[in-house]
PDB file of C-alpha atoms (C1' of nucleotides) in Angstrom:
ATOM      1  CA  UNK A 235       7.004   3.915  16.489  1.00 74.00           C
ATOM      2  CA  UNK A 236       7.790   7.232  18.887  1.00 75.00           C
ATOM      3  CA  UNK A 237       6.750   7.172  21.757  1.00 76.00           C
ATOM      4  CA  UNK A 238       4.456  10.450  22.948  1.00 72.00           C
ATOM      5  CA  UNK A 239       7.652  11.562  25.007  1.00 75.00           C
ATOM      6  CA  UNK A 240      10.793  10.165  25.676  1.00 80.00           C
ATOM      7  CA  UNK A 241      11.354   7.935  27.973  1.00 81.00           C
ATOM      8  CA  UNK A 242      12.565   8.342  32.083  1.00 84.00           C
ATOM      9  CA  UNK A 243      14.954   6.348  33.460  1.00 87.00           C
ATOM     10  CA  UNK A 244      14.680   4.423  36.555  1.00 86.00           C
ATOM     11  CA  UNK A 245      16.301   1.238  38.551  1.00 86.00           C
ATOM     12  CA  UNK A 246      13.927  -1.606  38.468  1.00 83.00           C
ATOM     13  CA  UNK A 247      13.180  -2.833  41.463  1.00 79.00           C
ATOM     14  CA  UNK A 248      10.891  -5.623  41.367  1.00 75.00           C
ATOM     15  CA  UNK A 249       7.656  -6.427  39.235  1.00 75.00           C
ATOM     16  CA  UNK A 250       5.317  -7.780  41.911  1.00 64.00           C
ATOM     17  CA  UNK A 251       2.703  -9.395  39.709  1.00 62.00           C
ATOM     18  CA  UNK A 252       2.173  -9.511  35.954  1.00 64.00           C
ATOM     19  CA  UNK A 253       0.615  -6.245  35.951  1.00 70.00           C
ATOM     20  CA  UNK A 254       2.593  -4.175  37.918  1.00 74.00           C
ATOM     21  CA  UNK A 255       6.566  -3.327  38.612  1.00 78.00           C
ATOM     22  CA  UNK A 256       8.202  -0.901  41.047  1.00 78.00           C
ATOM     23  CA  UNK A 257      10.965   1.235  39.876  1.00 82.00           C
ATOM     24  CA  UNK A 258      13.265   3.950  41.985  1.00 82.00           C
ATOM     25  CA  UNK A 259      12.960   6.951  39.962  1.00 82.00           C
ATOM     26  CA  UNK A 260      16.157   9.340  39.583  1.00 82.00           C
ATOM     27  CA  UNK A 261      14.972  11.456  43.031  1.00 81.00           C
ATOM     28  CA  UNK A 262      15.204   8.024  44.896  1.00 81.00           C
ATOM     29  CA  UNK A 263      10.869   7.900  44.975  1.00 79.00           C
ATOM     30  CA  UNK A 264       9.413   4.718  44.803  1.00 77.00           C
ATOM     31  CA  UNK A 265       6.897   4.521  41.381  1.00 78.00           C
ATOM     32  CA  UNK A 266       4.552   1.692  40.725  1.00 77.00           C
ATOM     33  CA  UNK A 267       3.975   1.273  37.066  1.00 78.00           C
ATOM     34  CA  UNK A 268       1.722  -0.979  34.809  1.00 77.00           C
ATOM     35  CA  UNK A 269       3.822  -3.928  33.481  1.00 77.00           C
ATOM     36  CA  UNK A 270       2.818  -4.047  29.544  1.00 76.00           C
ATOM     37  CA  UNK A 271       3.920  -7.611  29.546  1.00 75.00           C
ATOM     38  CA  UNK A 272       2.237 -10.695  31.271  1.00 68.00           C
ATOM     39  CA  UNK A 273       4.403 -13.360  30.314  1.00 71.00           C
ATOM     40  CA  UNK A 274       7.340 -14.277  32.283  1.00 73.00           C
ATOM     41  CA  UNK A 275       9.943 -12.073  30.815  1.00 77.00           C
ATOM     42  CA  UNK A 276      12.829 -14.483  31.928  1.00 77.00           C
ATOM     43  CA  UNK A 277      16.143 -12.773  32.240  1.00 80.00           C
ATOM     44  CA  UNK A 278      14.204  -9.565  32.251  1.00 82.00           C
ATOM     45  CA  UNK A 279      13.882  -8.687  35.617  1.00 79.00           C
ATOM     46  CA  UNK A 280      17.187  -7.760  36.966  1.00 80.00           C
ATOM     47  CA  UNK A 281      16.868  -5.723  40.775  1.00 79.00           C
ATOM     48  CA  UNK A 282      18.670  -2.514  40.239  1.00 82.00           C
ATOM     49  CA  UNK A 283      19.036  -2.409  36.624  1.00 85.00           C
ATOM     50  CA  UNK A 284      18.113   1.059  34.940  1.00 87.00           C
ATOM     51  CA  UNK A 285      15.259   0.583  32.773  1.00 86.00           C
ATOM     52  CA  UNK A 286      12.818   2.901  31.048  1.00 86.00           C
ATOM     53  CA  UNK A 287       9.038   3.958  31.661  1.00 84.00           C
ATOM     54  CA  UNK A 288       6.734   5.970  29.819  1.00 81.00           C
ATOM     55  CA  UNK A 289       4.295   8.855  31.817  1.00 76.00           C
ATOM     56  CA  UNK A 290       0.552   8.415  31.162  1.00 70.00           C
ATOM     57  CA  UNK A 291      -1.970  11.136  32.895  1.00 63.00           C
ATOM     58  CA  UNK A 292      -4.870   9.625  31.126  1.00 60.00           C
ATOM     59  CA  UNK A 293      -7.812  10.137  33.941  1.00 56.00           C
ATOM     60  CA  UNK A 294      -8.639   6.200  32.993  1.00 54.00           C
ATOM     61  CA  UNK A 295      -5.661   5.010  33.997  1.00 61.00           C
ATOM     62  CA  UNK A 296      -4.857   3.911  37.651  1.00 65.00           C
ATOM     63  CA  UNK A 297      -0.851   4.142  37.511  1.00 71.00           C
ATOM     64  CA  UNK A 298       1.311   6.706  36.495  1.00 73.00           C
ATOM     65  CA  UNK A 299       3.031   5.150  33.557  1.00 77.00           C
ATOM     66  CA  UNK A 300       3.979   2.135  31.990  1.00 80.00           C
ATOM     67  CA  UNK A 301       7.206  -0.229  32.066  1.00 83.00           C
ATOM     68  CA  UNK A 302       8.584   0.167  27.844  1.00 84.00           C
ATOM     69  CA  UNK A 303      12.190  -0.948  28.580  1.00 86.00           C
ATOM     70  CA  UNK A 304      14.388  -3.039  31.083  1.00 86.00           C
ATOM     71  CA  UNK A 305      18.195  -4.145  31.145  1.00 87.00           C
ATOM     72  CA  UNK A 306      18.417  -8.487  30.772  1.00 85.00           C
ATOM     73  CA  UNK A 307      20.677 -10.165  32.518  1.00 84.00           C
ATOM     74  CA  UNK A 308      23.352 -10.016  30.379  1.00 87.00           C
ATOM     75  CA  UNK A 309      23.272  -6.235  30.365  1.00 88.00           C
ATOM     76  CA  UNK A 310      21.148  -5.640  27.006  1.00 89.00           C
ATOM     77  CA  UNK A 311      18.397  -3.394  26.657  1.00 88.00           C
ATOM     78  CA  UNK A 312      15.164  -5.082  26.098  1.00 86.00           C
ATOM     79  CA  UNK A 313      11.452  -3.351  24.988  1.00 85.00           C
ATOM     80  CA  UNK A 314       9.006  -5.507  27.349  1.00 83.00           C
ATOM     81  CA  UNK A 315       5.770  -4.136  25.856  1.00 80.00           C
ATOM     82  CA  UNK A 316       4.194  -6.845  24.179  1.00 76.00           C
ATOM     83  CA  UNK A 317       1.763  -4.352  22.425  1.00 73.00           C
ATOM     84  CA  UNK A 318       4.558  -2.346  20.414  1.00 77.00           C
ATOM     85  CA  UNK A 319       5.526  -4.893  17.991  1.00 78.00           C
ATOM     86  CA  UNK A 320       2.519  -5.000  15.928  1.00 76.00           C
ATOM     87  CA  UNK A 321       2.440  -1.253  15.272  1.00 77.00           C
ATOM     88  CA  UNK A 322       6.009  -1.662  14.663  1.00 81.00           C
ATOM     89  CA  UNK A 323       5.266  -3.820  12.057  1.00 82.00           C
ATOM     90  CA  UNK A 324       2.393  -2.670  10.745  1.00 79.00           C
ATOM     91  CA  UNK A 325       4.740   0.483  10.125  1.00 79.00           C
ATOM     92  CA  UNK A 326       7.362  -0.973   8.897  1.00 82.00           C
ATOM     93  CA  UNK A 327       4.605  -2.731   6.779  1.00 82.00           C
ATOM     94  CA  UNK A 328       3.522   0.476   5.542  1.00 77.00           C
ATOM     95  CA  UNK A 329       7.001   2.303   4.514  1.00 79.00           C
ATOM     96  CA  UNK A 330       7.735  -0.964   2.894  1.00 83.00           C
ATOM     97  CA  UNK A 331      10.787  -1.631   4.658  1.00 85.00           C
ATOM     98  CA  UNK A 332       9.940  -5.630   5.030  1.00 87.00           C
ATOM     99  CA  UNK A 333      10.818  -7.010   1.566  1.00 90.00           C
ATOM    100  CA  UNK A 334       9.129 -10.158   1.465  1.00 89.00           C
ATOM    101  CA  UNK A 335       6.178  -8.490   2.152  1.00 87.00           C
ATOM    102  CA  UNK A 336       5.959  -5.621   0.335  1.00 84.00           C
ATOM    103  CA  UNK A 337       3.506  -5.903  -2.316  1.00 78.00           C
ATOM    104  CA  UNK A 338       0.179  -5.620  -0.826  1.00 81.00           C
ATOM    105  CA  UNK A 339      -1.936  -2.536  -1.214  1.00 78.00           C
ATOM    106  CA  UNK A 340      -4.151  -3.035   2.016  1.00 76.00           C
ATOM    107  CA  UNK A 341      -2.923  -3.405   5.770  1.00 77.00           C
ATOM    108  CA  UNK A 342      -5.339  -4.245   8.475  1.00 74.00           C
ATOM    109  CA  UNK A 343      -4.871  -5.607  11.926  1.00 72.00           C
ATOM    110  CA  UNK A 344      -6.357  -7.943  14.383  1.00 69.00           C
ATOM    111  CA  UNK A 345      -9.072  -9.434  11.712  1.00 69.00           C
ATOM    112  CA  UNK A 346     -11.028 -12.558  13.001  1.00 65.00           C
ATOM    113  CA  UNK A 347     -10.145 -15.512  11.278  1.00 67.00           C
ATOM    114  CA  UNK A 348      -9.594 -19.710  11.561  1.00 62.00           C
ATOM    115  CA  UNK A 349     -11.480 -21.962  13.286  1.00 56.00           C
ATOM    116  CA  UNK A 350     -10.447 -21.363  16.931  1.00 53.00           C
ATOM    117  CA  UNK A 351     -11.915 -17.736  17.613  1.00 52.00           C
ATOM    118  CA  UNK A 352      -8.417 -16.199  16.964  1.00 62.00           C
ATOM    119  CA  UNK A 353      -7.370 -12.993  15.044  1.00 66.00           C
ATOM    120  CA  UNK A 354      -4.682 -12.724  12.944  1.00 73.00           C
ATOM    121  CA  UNK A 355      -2.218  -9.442  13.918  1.00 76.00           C
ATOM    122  CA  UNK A 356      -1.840  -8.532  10.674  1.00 79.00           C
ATOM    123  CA  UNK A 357      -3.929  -9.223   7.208  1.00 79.00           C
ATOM    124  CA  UNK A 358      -2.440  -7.992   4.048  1.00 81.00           C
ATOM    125  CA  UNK A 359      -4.323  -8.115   1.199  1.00 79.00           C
ATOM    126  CA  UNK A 360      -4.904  -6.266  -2.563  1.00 78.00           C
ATOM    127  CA  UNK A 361      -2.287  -8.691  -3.778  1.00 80.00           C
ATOM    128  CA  UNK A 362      -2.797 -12.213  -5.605  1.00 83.00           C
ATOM    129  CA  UNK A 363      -3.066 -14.175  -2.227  1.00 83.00           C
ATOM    130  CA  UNK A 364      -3.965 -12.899   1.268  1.00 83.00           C
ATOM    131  CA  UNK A 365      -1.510 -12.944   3.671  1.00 85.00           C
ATOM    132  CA  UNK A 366      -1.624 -13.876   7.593  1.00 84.00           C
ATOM    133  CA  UNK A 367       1.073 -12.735   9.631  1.00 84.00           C
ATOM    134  CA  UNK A 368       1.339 -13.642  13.460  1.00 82.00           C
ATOM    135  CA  UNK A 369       3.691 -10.972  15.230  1.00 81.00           C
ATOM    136  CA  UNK A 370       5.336 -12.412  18.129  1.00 82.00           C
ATOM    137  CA  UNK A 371       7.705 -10.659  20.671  1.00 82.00           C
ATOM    138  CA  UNK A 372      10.854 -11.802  21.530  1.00 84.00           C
ATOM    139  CA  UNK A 373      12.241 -10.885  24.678  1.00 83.00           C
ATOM    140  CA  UNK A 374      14.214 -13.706  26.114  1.00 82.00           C
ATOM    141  CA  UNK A 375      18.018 -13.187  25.607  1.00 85.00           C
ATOM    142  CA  UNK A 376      20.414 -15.895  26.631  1.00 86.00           C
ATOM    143  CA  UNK A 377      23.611 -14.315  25.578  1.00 88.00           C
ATOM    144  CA  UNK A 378      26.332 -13.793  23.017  1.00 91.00           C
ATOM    145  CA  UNK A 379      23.642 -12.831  20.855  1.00 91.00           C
ATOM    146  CA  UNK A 380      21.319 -15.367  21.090  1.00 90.00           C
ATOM    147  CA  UNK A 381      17.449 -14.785  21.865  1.00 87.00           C
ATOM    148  CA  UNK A 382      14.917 -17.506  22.002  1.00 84.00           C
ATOM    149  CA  UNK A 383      11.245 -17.915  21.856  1.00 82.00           C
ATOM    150  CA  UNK A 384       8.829 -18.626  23.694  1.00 77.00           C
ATOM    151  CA  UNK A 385       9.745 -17.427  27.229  1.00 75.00           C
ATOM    152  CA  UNK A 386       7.557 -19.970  28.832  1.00 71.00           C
ATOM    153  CA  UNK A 387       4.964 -22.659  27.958  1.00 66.00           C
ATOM    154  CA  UNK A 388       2.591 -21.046  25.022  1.00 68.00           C
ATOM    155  CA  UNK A 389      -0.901 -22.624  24.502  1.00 62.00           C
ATOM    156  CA  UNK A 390      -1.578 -20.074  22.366  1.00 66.00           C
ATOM    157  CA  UNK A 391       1.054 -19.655  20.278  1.00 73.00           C
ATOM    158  CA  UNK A 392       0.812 -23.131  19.240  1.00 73.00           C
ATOM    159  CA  UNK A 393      -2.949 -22.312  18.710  1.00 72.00           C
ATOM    160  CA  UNK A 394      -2.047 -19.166  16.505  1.00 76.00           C
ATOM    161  CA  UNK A 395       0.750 -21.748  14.709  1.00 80.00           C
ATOM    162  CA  UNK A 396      -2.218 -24.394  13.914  1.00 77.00           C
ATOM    163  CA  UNK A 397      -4.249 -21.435  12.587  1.00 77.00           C
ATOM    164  CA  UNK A 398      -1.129 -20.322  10.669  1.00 82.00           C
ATOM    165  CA  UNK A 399      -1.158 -23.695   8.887  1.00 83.00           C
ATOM    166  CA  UNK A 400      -4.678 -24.248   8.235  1.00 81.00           C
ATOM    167  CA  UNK A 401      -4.189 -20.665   6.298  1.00 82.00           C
ATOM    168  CA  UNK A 402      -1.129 -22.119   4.223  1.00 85.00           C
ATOM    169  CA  UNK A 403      -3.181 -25.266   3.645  1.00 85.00           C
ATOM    170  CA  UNK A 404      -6.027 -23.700   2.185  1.00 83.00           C
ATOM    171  CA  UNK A 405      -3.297 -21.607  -0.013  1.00 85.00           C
ATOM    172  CA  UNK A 406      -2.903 -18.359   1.559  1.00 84.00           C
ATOM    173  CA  UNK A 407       0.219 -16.657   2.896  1.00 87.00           C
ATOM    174  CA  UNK A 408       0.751 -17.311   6.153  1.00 86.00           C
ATOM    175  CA  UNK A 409       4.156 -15.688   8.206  1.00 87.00           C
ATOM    176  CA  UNK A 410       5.188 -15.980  11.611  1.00 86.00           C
ATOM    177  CA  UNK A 411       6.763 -12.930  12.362  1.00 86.00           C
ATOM    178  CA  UNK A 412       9.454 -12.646  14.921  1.00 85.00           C
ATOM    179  CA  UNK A 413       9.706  -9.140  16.817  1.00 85.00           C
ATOM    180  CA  UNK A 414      13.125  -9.055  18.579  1.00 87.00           C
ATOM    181  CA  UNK A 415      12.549  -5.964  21.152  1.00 86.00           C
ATOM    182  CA  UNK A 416      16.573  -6.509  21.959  1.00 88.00           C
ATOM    183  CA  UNK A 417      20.047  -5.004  21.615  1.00 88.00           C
ATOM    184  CA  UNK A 418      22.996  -7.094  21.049  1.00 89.00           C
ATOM    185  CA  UNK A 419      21.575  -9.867  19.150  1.00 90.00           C
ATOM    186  CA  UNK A 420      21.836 -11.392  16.161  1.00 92.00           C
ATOM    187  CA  UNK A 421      20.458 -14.580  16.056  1.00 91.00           C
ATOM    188  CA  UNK A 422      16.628 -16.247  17.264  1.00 88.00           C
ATOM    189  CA  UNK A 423      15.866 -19.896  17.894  1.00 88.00           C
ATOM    190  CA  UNK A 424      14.008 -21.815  19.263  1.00 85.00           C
ATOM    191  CA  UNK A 425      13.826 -22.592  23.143  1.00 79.00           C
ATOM    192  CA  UNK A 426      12.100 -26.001  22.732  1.00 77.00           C
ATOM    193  CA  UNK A 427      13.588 -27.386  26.436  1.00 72.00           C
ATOM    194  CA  UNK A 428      10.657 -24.336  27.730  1.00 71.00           C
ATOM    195  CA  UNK A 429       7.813 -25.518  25.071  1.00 72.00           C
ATOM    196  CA  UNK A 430       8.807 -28.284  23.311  1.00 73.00           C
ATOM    197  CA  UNK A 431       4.913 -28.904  21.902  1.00 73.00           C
ATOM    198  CA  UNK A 432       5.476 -25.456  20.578  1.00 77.00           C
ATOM    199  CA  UNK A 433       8.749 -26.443  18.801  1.00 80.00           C
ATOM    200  CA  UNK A 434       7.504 -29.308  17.122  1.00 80.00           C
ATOM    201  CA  UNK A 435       4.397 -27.831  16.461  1.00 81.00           C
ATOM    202  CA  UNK A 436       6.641 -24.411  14.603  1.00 84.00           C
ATOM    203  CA  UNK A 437       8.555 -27.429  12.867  1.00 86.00           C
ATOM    204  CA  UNK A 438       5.838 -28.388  11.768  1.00 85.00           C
ATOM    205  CA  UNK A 439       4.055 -25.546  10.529  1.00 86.00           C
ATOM    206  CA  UNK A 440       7.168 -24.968   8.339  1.00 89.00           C
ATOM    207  CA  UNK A 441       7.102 -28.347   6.501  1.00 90.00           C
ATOM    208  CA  UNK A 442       4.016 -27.523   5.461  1.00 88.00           C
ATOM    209  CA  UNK A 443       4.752 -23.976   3.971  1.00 89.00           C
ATOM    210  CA  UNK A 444       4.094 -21.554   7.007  1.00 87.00           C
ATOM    211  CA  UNK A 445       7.020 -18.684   6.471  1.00 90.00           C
ATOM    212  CA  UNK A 446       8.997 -17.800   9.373  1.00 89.00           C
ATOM    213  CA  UNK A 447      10.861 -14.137   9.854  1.00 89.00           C
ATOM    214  CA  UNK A 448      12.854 -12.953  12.366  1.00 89.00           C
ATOM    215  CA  UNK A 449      13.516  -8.735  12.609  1.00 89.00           C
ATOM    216  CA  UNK A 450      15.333  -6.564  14.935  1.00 90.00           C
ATOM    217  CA  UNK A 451      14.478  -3.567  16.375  1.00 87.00           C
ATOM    218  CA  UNK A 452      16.099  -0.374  17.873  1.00 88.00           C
ATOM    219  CA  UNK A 453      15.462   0.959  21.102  1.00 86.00           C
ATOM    220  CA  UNK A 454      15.897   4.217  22.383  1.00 86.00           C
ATOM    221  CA  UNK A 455      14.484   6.537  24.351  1.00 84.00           C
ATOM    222  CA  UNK A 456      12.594   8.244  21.843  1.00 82.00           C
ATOM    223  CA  UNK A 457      11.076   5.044  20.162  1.00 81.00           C
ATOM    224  CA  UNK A 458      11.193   1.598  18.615  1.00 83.00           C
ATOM    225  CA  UNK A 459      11.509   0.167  15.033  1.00 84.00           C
ATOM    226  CA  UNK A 460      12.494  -2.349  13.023  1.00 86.00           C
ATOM    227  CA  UNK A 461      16.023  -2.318  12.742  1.00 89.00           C
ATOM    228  CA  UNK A 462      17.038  -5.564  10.348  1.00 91.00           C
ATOM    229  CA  UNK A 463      16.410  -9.167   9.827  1.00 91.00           C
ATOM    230  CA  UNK A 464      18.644 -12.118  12.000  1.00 92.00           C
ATOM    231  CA  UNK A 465      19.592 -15.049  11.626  1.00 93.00           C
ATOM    232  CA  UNK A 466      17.029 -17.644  12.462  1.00 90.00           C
ATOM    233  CA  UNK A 467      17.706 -21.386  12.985  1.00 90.00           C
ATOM    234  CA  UNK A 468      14.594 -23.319  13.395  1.00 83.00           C
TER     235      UNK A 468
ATOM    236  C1'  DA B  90     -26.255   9.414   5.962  1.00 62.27           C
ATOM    237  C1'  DA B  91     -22.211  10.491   8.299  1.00 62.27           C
ATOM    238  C1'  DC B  92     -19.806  11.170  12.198  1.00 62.27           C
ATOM    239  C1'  DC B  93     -18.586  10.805  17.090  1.00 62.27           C
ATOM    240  C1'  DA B  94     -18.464   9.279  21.948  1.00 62.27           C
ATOM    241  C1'  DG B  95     -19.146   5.811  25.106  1.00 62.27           C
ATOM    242  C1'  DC B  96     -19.497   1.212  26.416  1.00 62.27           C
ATOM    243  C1'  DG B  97     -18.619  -3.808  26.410  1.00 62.27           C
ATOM    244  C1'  DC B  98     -15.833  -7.390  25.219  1.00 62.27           C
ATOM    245  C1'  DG B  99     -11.758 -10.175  23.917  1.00 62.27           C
ATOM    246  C1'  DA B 100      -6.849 -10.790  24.195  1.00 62.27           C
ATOM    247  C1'  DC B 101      -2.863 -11.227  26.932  1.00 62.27           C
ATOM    248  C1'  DG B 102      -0.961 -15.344  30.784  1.00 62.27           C
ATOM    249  C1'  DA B 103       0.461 -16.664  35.637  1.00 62.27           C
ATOM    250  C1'  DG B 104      -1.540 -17.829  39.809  1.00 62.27           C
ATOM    251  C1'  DC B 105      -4.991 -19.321  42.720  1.00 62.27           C
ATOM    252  C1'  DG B 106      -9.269 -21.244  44.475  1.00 62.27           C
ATOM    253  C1'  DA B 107     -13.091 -24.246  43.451  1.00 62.27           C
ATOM    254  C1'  DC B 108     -14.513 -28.214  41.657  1.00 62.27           C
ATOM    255  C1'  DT B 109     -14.395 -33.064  39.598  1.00 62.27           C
TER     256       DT B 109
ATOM    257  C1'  DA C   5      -4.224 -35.024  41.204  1.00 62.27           C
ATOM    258  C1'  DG C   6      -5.832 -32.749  37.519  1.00 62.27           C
ATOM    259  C1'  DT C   7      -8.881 -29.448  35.269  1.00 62.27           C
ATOM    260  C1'  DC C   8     -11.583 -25.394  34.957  1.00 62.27           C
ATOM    261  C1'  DG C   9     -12.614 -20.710  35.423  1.00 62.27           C
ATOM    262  C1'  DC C  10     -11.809 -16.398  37.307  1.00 62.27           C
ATOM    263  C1'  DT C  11      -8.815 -12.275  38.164  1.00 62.27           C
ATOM    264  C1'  DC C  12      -5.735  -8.466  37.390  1.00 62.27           C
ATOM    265  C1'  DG C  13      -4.793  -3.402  33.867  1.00 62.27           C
ATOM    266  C1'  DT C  14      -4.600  -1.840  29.441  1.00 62.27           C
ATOM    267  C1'  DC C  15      -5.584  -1.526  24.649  1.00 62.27           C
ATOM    268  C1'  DG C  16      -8.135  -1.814  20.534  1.00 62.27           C
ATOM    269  C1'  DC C  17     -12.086  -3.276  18.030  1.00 62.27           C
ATOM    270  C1'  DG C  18     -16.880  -3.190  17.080  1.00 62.27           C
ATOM    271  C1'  DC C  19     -21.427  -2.139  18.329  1.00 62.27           C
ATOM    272  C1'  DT C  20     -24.961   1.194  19.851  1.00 62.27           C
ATOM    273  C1'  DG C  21     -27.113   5.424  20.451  1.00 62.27           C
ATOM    274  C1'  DG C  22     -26.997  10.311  19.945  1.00 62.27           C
ATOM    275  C1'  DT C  23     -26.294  14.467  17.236  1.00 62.27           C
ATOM    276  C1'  DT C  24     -25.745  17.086  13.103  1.00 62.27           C
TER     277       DT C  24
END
DNA sequence: AACCAGCGCGACGAGCGACT
DNA sequence: AGTCGCTCGTCGCGCTGGTT
């Protein structure tokens, strides 16, 4: 996924609310951008860490530009926009770089399914069983290579997980997909002191035949993909 | 019938005020 | 004290109405 121009750099500065994060830009200016990310992107917001915005002159839009990347607190480089990792996906999807799901024809996204209003991210299908896959985006790094999920208490990823398993129950494929917008890592679990309904809930879900995948991706200033697949320990 | 533009709505989730 | 519902900005989907 490229972005429509590379990146600027900045020094975050502070994100003020959910939606939006100042940043000093490289003449010292003060920029207000749209924070792509309303969860609480623990050990994400580091005062006076470079990090990296996109420029948007869309007449819609009310900012400038939007917050893509920041620096953790252990010095990685992080992608914050919760929105990238399902076109990453979906593209990876579509060059068939994901193995274990490479054999279906059709790709759509954000198809209305279950019992509980939800859509599923991704739908493949033109194979012998649909498949459901739930993109998540991992952003919480805790350090010699570790990232966890969730970030904070997640009512609705446990709702998307219960919708993930009544999809394996009735004999579909059903994947959680793990998109880790970080550098330096090479390992995801499970941060079940933050959510532990969530944890046993994912436990769970894989007893009962839900898959569970965990990628990488590679950031730059130009774009983001899918890099390669980590270790997970569930 | 096919296409396009515009509009409305849902999703995202922390925080806050109103209400039970 | 606990629960509910609304709000913020953006994106993408799906519906509607207009034009060709």
């Amino acid at each position: 996924m490229n972005y429509t121009e590379l990146l600027s750099e900045a020094l975050f500065i502070r994100r003020y609310n959910r939606f939006f994060a100042d940043v000093e830009t490289a003449s010292g200016g003060l920029l207000t951008l749209h924070c792509p990310n309303t969860g609480s992107m623990k050990n994400c917001l580091v005062p006076r860490s470079p990090c990296w915005y996109s420029r948007s002159d869309k007449p819609s839009r009310k900012l400038p530009g939007t917050l893509e990347q920041v620096t953790t607190t252990f010095g990685n480089r992080a992608g914050i926009n919760t929105a990238l990792p399902n076109k990453i996906v979906r593209e990876a999807l579509s060059e068939n770089l994901i193995p274990a799901l490479s054999d279906y024809p059709l790709i759509r996204s954000e198809v209305p399914y279950g019992d509980e209003n939800s859509r599923i991210d991704l739908l493949l299908t033109g194979s012998q069983r649909d498949c459901y896959v739930e993109v998540k985006s991992v952003t919480l790094d805790m350090g010699s290579g570790l990232a966890l999920f969730p970030d904070a208490v997640t009512s609705r990823g446990c709702k998307h997980l219960r919708e993930l398993m009544a999809m394996a129950a009735a004999g579909q494929r059903a994947v959680l997909f793990y998109c880790v917008q970080l550098s330096d890592v090479d390992r995801v679990s499970i941060a079940s002191d933050i959510d532990p309904e969530y944890a046993q809930t994912l436990t769970k879900a894989v007893a009962l035949g839900v898959e569970v995948m965990a990628w990488q991706c590679l950031l730059t200033p130009s774009g983001v993909s899918l890099l390669r697949p980590l270790e997970l320990i569930v």
